[in-house]
Tab-separated table of C-alpha atoms and ligand atoms in Angstrom:
chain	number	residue	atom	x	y	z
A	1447	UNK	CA	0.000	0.000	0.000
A	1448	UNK	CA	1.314	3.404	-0.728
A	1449	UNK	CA	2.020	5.670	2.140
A	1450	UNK	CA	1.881	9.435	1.948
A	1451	UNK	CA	2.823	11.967	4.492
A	1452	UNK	CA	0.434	15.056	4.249
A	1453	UNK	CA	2.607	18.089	6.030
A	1454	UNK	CA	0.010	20.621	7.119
A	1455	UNK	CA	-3.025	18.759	7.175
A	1456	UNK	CA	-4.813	19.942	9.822
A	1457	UNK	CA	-4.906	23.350	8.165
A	1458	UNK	CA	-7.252	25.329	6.034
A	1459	UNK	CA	-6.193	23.863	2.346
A	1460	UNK	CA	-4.079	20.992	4.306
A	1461	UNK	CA	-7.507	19.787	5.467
A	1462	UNK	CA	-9.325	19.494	2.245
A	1463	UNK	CA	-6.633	17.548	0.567
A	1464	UNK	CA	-6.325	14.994	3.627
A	1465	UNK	CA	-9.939	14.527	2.873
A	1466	UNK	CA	-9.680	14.116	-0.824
A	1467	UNK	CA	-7.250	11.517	-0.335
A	1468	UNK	CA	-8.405	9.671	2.475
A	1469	UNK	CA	-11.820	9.754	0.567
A	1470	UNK	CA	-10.825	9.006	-3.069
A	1471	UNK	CA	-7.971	6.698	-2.619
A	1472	UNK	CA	-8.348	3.998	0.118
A	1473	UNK	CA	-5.702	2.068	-1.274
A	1474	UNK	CA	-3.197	5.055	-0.024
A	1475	UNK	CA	-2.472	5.147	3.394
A	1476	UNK	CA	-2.594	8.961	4.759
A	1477	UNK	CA	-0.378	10.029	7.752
A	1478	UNK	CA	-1.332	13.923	8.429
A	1479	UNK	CA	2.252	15.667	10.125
A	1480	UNK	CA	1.317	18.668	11.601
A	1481	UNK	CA	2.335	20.534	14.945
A	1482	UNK	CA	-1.006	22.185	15.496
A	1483	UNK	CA	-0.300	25.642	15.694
A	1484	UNK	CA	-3.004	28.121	16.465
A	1485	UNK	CA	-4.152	27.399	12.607
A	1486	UNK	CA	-3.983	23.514	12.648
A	1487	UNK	CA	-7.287	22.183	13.823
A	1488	UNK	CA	-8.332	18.595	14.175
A	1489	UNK	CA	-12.374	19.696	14.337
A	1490	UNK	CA	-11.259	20.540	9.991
A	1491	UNK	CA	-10.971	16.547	9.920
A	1492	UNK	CA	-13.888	15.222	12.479
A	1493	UNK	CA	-15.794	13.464	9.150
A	1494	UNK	CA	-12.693	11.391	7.969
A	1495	UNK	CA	-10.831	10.849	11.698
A	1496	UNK	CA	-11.688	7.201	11.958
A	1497	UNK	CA	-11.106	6.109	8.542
A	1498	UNK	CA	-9.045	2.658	8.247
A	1499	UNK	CA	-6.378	4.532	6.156
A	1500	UNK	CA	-5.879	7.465	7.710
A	1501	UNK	CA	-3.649	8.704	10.726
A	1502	UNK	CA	-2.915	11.777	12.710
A	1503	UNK	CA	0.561	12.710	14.166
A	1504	UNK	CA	1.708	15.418	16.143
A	1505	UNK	CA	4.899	16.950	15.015
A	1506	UNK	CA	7.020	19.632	14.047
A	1507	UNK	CA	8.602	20.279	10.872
A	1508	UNK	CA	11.591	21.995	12.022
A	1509	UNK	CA	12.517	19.730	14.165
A	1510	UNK	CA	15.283	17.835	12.111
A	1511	UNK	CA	15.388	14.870	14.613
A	1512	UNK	CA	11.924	14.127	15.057
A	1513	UNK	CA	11.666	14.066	11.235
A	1514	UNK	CA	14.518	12.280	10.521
A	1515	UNK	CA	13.333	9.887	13.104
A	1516	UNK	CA	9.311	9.991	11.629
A	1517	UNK	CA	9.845	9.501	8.235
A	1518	UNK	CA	12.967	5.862	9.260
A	1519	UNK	CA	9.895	4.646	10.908
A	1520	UNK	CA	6.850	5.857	8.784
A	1521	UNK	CA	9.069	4.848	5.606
A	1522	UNK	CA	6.544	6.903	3.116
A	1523	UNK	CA	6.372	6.519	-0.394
A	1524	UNK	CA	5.416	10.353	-1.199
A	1525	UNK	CA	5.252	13.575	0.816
A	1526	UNK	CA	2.714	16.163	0.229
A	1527	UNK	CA	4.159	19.519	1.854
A	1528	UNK	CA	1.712	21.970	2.667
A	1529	UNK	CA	2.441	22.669	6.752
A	1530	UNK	CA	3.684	26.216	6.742
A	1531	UNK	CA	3.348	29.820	8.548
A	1532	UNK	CA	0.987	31.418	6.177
A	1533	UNK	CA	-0.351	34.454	6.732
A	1534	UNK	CA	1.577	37.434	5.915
A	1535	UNK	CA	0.265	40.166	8.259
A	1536	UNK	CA	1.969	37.770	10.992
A	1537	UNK	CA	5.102	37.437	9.083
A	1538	UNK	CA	5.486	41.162	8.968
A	1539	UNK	CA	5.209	40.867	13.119
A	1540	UNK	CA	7.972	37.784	12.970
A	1541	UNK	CA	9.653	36.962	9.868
A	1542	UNK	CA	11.818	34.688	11.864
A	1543	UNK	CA	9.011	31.736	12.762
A	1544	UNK	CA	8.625	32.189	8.834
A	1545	UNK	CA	12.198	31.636	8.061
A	1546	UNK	CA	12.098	28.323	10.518
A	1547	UNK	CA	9.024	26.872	9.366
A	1548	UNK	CA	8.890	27.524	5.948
A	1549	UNK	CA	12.352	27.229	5.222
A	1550	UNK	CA	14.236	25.221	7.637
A	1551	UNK	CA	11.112	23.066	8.133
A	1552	UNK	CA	10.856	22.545	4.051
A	1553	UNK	CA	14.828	21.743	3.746
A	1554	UNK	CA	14.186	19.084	6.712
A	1555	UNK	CA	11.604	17.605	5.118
A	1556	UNK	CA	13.879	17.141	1.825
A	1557	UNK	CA	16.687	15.982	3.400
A	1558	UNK	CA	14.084	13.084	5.444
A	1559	UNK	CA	13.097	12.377	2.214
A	1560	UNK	CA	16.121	11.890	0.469
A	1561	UNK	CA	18.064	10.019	3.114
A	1562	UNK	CA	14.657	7.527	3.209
A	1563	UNK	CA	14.881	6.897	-0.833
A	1564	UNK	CA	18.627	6.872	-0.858
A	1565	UNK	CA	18.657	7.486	-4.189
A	1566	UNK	CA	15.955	4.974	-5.461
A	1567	UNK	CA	13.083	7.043	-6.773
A	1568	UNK	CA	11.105	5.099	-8.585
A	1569	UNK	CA	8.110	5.591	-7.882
A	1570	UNK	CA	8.667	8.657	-5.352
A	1571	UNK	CA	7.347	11.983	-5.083
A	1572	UNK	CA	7.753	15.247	-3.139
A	1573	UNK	CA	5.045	17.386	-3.629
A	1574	UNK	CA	5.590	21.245	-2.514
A	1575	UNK	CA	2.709	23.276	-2.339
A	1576	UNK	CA	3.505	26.854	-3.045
A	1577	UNK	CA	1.685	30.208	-3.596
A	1578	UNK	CA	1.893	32.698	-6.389
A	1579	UNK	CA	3.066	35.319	-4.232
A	1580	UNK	CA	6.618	34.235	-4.859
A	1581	UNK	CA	6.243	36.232	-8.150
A	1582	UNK	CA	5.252	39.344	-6.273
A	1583	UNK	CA	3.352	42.296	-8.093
A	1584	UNK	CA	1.545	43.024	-11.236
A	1585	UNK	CA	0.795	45.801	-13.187
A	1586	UNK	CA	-3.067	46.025	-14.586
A	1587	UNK	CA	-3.130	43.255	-17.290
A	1588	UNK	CA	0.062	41.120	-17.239
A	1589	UNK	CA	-0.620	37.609	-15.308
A	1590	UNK	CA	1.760	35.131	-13.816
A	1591	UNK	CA	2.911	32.067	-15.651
A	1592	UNK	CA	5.389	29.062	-14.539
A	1593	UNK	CA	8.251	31.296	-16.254
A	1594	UNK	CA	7.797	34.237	-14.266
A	1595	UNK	CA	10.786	35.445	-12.277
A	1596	UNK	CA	10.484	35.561	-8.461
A	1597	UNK	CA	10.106	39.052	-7.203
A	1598	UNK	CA	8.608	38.231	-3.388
A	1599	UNK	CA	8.028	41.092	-1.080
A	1600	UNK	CA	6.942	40.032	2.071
A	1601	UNK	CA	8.577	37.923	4.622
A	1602	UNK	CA	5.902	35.209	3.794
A	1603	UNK	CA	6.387	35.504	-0.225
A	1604	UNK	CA	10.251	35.364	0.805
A	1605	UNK	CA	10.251	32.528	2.729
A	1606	UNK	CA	8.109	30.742	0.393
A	1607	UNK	CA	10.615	31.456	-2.558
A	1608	UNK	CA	13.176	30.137	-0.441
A	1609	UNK	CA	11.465	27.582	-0.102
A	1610	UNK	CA	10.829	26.782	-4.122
A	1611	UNK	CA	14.455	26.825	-4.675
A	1612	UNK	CA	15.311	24.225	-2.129
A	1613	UNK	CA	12.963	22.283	-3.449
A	1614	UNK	CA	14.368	22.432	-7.077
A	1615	UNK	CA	17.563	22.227	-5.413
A	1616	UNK	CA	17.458	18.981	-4.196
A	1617	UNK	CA	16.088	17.983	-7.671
A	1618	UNK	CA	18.967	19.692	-9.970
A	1619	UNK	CA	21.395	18.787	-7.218
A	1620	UNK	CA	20.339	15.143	-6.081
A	1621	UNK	CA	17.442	14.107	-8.503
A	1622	UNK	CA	15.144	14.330	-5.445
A	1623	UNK	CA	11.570	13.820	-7.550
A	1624	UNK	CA	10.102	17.269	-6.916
A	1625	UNK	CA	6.839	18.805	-7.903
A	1626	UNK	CA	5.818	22.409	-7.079
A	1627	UNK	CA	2.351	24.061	-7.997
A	1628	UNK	CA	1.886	27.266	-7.613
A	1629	UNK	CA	-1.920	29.008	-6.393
A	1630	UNK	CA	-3.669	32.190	-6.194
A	1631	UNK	CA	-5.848	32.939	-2.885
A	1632	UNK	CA	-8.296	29.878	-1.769
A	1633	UNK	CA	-11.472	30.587	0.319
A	1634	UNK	CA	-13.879	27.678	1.517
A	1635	UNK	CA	-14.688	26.105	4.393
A	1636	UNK	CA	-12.410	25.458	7.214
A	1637	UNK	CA	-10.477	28.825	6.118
A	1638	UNK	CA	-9.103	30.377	9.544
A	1639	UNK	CA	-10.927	33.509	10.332
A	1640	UNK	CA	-7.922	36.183	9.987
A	1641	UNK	CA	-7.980	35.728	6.211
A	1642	UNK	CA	-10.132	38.194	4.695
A	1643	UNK	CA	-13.055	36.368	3.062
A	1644	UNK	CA	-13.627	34.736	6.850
A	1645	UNK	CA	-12.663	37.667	8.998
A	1646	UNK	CA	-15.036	39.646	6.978
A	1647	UNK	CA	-18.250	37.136	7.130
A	1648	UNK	CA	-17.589	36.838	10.641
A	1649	UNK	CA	-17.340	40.573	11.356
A	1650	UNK	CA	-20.389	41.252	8.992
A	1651	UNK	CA	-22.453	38.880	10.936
A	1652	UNK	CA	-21.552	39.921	14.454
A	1653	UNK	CA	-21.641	43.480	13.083
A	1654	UNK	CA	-18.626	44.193	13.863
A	1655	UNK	CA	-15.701	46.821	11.480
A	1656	UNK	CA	-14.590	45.107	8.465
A	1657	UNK	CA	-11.210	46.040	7.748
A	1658	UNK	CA	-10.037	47.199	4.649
A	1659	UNK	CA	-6.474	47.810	3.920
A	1660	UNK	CA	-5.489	51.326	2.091
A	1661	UNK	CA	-8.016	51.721	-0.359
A	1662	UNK	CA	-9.563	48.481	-1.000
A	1663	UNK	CA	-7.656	48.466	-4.807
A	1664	UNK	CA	-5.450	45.582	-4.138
A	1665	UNK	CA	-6.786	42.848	-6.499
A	1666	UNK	CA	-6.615	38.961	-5.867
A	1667	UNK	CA	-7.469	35.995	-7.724
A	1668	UNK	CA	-9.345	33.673	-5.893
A	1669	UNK	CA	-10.045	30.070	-6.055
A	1670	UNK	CA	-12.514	27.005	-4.309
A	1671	UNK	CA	-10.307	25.555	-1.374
A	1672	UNK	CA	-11.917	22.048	-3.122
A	1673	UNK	CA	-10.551	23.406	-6.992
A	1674	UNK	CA	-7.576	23.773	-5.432
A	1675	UNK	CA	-7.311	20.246	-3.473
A	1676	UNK	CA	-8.419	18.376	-7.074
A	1677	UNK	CA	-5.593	20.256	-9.030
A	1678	UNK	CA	-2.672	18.894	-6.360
A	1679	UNK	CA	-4.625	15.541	-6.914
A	1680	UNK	CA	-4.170	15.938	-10.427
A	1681	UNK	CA	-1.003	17.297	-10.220
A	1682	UNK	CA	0.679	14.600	-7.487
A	1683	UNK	CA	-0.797	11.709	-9.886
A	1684	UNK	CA	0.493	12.967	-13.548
A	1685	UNK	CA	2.706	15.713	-13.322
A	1686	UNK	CA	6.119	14.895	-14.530
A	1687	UNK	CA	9.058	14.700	-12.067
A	1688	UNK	CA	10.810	18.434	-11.621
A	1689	UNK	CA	7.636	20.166	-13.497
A	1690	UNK	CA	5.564	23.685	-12.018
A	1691	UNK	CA	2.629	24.590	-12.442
A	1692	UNK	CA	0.143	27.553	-11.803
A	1693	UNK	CA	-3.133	27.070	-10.283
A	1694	UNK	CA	-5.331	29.923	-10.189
A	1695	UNK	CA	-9.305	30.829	-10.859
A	1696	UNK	CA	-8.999	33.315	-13.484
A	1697	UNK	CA	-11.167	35.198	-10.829
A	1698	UNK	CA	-10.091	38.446	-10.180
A	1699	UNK	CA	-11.503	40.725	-7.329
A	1700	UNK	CA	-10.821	44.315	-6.218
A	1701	UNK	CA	-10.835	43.900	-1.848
A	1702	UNK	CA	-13.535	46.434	-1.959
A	1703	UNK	CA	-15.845	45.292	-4.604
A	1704	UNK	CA	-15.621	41.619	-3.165
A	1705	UNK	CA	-16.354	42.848	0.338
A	1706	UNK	CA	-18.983	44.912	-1.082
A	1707	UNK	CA	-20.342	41.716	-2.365
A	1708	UNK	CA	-20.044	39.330	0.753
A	1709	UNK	CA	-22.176	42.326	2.395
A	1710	UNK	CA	-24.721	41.975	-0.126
A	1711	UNK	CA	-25.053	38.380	0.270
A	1712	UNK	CA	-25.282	38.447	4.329
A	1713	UNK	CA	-27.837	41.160	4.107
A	1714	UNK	CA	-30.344	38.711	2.137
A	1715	UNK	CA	-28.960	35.830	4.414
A	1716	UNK	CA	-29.656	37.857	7.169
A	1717	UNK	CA	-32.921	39.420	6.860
A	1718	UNK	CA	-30.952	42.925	7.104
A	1719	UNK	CA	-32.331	46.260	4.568
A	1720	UNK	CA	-30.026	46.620	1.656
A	1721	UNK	CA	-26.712	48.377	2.472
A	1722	UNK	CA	-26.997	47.521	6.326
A	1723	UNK	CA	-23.935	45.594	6.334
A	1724	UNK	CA	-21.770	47.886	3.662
A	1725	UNK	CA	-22.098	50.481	6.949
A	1726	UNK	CA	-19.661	48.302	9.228
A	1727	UNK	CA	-16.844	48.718	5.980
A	1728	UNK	CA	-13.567	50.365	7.718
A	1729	UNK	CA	-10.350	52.019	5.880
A	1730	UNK	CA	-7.404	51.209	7.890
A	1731	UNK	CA	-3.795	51.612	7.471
A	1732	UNK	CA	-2.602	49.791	4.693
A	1733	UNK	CA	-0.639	46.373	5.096
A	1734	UNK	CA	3.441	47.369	4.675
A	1735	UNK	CA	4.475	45.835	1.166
A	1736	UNK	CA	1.040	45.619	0.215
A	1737	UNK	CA	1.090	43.869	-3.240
A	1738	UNK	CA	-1.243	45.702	-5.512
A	1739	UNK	CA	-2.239	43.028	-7.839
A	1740	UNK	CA	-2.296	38.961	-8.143
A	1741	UNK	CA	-3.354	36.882	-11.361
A	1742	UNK	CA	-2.385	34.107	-12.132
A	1743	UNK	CA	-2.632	32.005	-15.827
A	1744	UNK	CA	-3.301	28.596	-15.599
A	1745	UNK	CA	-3.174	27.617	-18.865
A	1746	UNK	CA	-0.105	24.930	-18.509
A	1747	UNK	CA	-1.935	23.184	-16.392
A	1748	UNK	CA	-5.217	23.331	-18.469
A	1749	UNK	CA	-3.622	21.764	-21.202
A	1750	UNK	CA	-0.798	19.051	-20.291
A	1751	UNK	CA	-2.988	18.329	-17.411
A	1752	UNK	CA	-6.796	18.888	-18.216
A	1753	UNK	CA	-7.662	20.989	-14.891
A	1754	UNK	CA	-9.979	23.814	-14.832
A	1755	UNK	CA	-11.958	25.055	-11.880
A	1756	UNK	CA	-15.443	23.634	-11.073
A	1757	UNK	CA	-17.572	26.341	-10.073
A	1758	UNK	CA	-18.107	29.990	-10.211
A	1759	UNK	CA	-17.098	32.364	-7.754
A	1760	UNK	CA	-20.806	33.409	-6.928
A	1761	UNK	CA	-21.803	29.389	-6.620
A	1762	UNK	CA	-18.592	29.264	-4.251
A	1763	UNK	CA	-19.069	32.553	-1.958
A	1764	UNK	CA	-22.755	31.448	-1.199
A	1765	UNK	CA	-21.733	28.085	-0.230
A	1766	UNK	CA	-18.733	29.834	1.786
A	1767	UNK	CA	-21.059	32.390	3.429
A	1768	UNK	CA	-23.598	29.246	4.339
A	1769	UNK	CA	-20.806	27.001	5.732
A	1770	UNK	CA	-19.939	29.620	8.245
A	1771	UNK	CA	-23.601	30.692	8.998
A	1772	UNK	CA	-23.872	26.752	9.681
A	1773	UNK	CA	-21.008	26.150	11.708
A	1774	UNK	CA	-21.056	28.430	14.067
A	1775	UNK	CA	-19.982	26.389	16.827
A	1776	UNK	CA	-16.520	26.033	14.619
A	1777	UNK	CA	-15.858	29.876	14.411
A	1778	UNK	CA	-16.268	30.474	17.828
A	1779	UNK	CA	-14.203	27.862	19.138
A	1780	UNK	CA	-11.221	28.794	16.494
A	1781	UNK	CA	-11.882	32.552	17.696
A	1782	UNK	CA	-11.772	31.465	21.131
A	1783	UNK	CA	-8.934	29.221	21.175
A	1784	UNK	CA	-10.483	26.748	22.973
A	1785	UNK	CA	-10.163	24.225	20.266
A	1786	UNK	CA	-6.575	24.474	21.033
A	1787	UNK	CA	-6.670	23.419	24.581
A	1788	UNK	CA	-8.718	20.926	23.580
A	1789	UNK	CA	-6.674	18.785	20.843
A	1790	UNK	CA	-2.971	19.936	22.559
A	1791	UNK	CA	-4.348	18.144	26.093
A	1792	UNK	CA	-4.911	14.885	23.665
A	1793	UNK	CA	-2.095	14.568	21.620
A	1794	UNK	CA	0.560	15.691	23.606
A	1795	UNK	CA	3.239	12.980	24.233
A	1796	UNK	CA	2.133	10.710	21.874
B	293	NAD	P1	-2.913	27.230	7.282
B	293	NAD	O1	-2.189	28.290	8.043
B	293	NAD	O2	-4.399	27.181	7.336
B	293	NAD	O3	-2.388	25.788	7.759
B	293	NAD	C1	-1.040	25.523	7.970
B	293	NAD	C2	-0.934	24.199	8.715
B	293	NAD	O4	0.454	23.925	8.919
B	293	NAD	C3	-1.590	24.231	10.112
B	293	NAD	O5	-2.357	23.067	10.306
B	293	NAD	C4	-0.396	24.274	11.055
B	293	NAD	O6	-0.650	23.668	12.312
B	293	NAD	C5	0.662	23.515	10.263
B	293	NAD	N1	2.020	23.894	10.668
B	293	NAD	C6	2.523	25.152	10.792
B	293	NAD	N2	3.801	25.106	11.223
B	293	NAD	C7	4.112	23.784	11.332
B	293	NAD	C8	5.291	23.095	11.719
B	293	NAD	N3	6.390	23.764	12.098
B	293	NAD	N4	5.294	21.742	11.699
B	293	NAD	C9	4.166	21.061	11.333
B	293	NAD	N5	3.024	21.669	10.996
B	293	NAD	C10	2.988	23.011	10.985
B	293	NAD	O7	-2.377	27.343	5.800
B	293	NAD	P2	-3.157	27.148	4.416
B	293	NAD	O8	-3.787	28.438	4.060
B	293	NAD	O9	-3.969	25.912	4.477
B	293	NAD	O10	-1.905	26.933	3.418
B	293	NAD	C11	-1.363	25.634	3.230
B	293	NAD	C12	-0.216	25.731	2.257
B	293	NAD	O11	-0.677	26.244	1.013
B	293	NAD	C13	0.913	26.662	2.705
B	293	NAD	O12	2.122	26.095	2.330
B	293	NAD	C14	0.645	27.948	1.945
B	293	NAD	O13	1.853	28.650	1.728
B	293	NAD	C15	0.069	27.411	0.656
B	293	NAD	N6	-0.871	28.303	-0.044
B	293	NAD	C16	-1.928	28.865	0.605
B	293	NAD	C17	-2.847	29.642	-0.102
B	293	NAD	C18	-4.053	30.257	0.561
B	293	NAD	O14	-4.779	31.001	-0.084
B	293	NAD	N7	-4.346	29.968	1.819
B	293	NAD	C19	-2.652	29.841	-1.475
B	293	NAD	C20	-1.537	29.256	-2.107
B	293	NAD	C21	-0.662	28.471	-1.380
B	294	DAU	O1	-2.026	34.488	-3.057
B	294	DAU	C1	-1.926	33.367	-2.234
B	294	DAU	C2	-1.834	33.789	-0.791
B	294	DAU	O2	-3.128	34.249	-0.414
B	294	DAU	C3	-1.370	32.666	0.133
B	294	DAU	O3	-0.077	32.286	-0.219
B	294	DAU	C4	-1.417	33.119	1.594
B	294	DAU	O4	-1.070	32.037	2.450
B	294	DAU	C5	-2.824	33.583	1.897
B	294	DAU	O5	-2.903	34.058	3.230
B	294	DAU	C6	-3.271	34.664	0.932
B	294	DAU	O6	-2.511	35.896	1.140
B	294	DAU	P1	-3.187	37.334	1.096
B	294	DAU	O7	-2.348	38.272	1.858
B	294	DAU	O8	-3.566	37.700	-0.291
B	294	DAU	O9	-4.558	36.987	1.882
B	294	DAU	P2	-5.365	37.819	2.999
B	294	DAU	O10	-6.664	37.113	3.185
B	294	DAU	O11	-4.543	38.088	4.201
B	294	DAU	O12	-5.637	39.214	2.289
B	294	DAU	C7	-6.351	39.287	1.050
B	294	DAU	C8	-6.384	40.736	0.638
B	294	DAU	O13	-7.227	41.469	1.552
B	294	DAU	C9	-5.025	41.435	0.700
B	294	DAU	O14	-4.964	42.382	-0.355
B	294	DAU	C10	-5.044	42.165	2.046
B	294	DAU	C11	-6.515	42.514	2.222
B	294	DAU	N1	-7.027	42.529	3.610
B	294	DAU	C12	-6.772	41.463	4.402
B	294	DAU	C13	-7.234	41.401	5.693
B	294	DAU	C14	-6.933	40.220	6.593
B	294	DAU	C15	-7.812	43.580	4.044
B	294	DAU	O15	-8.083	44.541	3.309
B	294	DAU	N2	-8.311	43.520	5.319
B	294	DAU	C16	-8.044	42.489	6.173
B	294	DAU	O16	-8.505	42.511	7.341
């Protein structure tokens, strides 16, 4: 039976491709590696905990004995990397966790692999999930491809990019067989409240300020959490060894016009008058390094691989906004932190 190490997937993205595998592929065995910071969640995974081939550990990436250590014993036939520090308003506050995790965690994680395989590949994979913010900034039409030179500016973007070139390191340097994909902004269920689609439907609804950086122009390109989790699917299963590729929606929103929108949907949802909820929208200081513009062309990876998103962005905000009108239990626990206490007290020492 193969046996893949998911890094990450107790996260927001993380969790959604644990489930796709655990769900679509019984014949894999699933081992989710993640540390549980304030981000990781175990609640993201209740529906698939007790499946036959799946299996939770607790562990840190950076730690480059406990890896080494994990992966002599676990023995796994593919890793799919997606554990990592990922929000870049807290990596302006402490690049450094971002340098340990994302880097240093990523480079342990290659060198577990590597040492495991000792040079037998066949049949091997390393998957590294990366973001499109490694290519930094656009202007108003141009759009990110696979040949676009890195230009991060934030201490997440850098630490990603780092990341991307140990990972094609180890595959120009020691034939390590390395995948990346590269995605535009996900939103879905599960997504951790400080992100700006969730952070906004949960502010809306408590009717609380929504925050808007600068002037609400900044423009993102967003994608279904579940689009995304199908394209590493995709991707993992037929992508040749060494290969990029660009995931993205082709779904570009303005902050402002897409908060705008969410507004307009939790007013009907809501039973509020027309514009009620637009009121609570708040300019505040703009994020340092703000990137004006992401975009990203997946066209590589519409045609060598067949992928294309599923559904439209209005089809995939109402079901967003209705997931966290349902679970509200889940967004006050992860805005609580009680979940925390909760999984920590369970899986500690094992
Ligand atoms: P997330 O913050 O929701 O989840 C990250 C997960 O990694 C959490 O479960 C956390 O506990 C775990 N983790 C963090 N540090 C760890 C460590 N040292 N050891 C083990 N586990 C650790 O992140 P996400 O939004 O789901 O992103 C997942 C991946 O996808 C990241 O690599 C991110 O860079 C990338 N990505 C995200 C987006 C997006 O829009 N969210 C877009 C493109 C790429
Ligand atoms: O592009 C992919 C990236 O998308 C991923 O690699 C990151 O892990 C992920 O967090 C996301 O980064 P962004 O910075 O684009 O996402 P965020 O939700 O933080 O912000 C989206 C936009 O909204 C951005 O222009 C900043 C703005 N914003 C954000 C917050 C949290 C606001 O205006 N107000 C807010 O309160």
């Amino acid at each position: 039976m193969k046996k893949i190490i998911i890094t990450g997937g107790a996260g927001f993205i993380g969790s959604h491709v644990v489930r796709r595998f655990v769900k679509t592929y019984p014949q894999y065995q699933i081992v989710n590696l993640d540390k549980l910071t304030y981000a990781g969640n175990l609640a993201n995974l209740k529906d698939i905990e007790n499946e036959p081939n799946y299996r939770f550990v607790k562990g840190d990436i950076v730690d480059l004995a406990y890896i080494s250590n994990l992966f002599e014993i676990e023995q796994p036939d593919a890793v799919i990397h997606l554990a990592a520090e990922s929000h870049v308003d807290r990596s302006i506050t402490n690049p450094l966790e971002f340098v340990m995790t994302n880097v240093v965690g990523t480079v342990n994680l290659l060198n577990a692999a590597k040492n495991i395989w000792k040079d037998d590949y066949a049949s091997k994979r390393f998957y590294h999930v990366s973001t499109d913010e490694v290519y930094g900034t656009l202007g108003d039409t141009d759009m990110f491809t696979e040949n676009t030179a890195y230009d991060p500016h934030s201490p997440y973007s850098a630490s990603k990019a780092s990341s991307d070139h140990f990972v094609r390191a180890y595959y120009d340097t020691y034939g390590l067989p390395t995948v990346i994909s590269n995605c535009s902004n996900n939103y879905g269920s599960f997504h951790f409240p400080e992100k700006l689609i969730p952070l906004a439907i949960n502010n809306i609804k408590q009717q609380k300020p929504v925050p808007v950086y600068g002037k609400g122009e900044n423009i993102r390109d967003w994608l279904w959490v579940e689009d995304h989790a199908r394209a590493i699917d995709v991707i993992f299963h037929t992508a040749a060894t060494g290969t990029t590729y660009n995931i993205g929606g082709h779904n570009e929103w303005k902050n402002i016009d897409l908060i705008q929108l969410l507004c307009a949907i939790l007013d009907k949802k809501l039973g509020r008058e027309a514009g009620e909820s637009a009121k609570l929208i708040t300019y505040v200081t703009d994020r340092a390094g703000h990137d004006l513009r992401y975009a990203i062309d997946a066209t590589k990876l519409k045609n060598e691989l067949g992928w294309e998103p599923s559904i439209t962005f209005e089809e995939g905000l109402e079901k967003t906004v209705d997931w966290y009108l349902a679970n509200e239990a889940w967004l006050s626990d992860v805005t609580s932190g009680h979940y925390q206490e909760y999984y920590s007290e369970q899986y500690n020492n094992r």
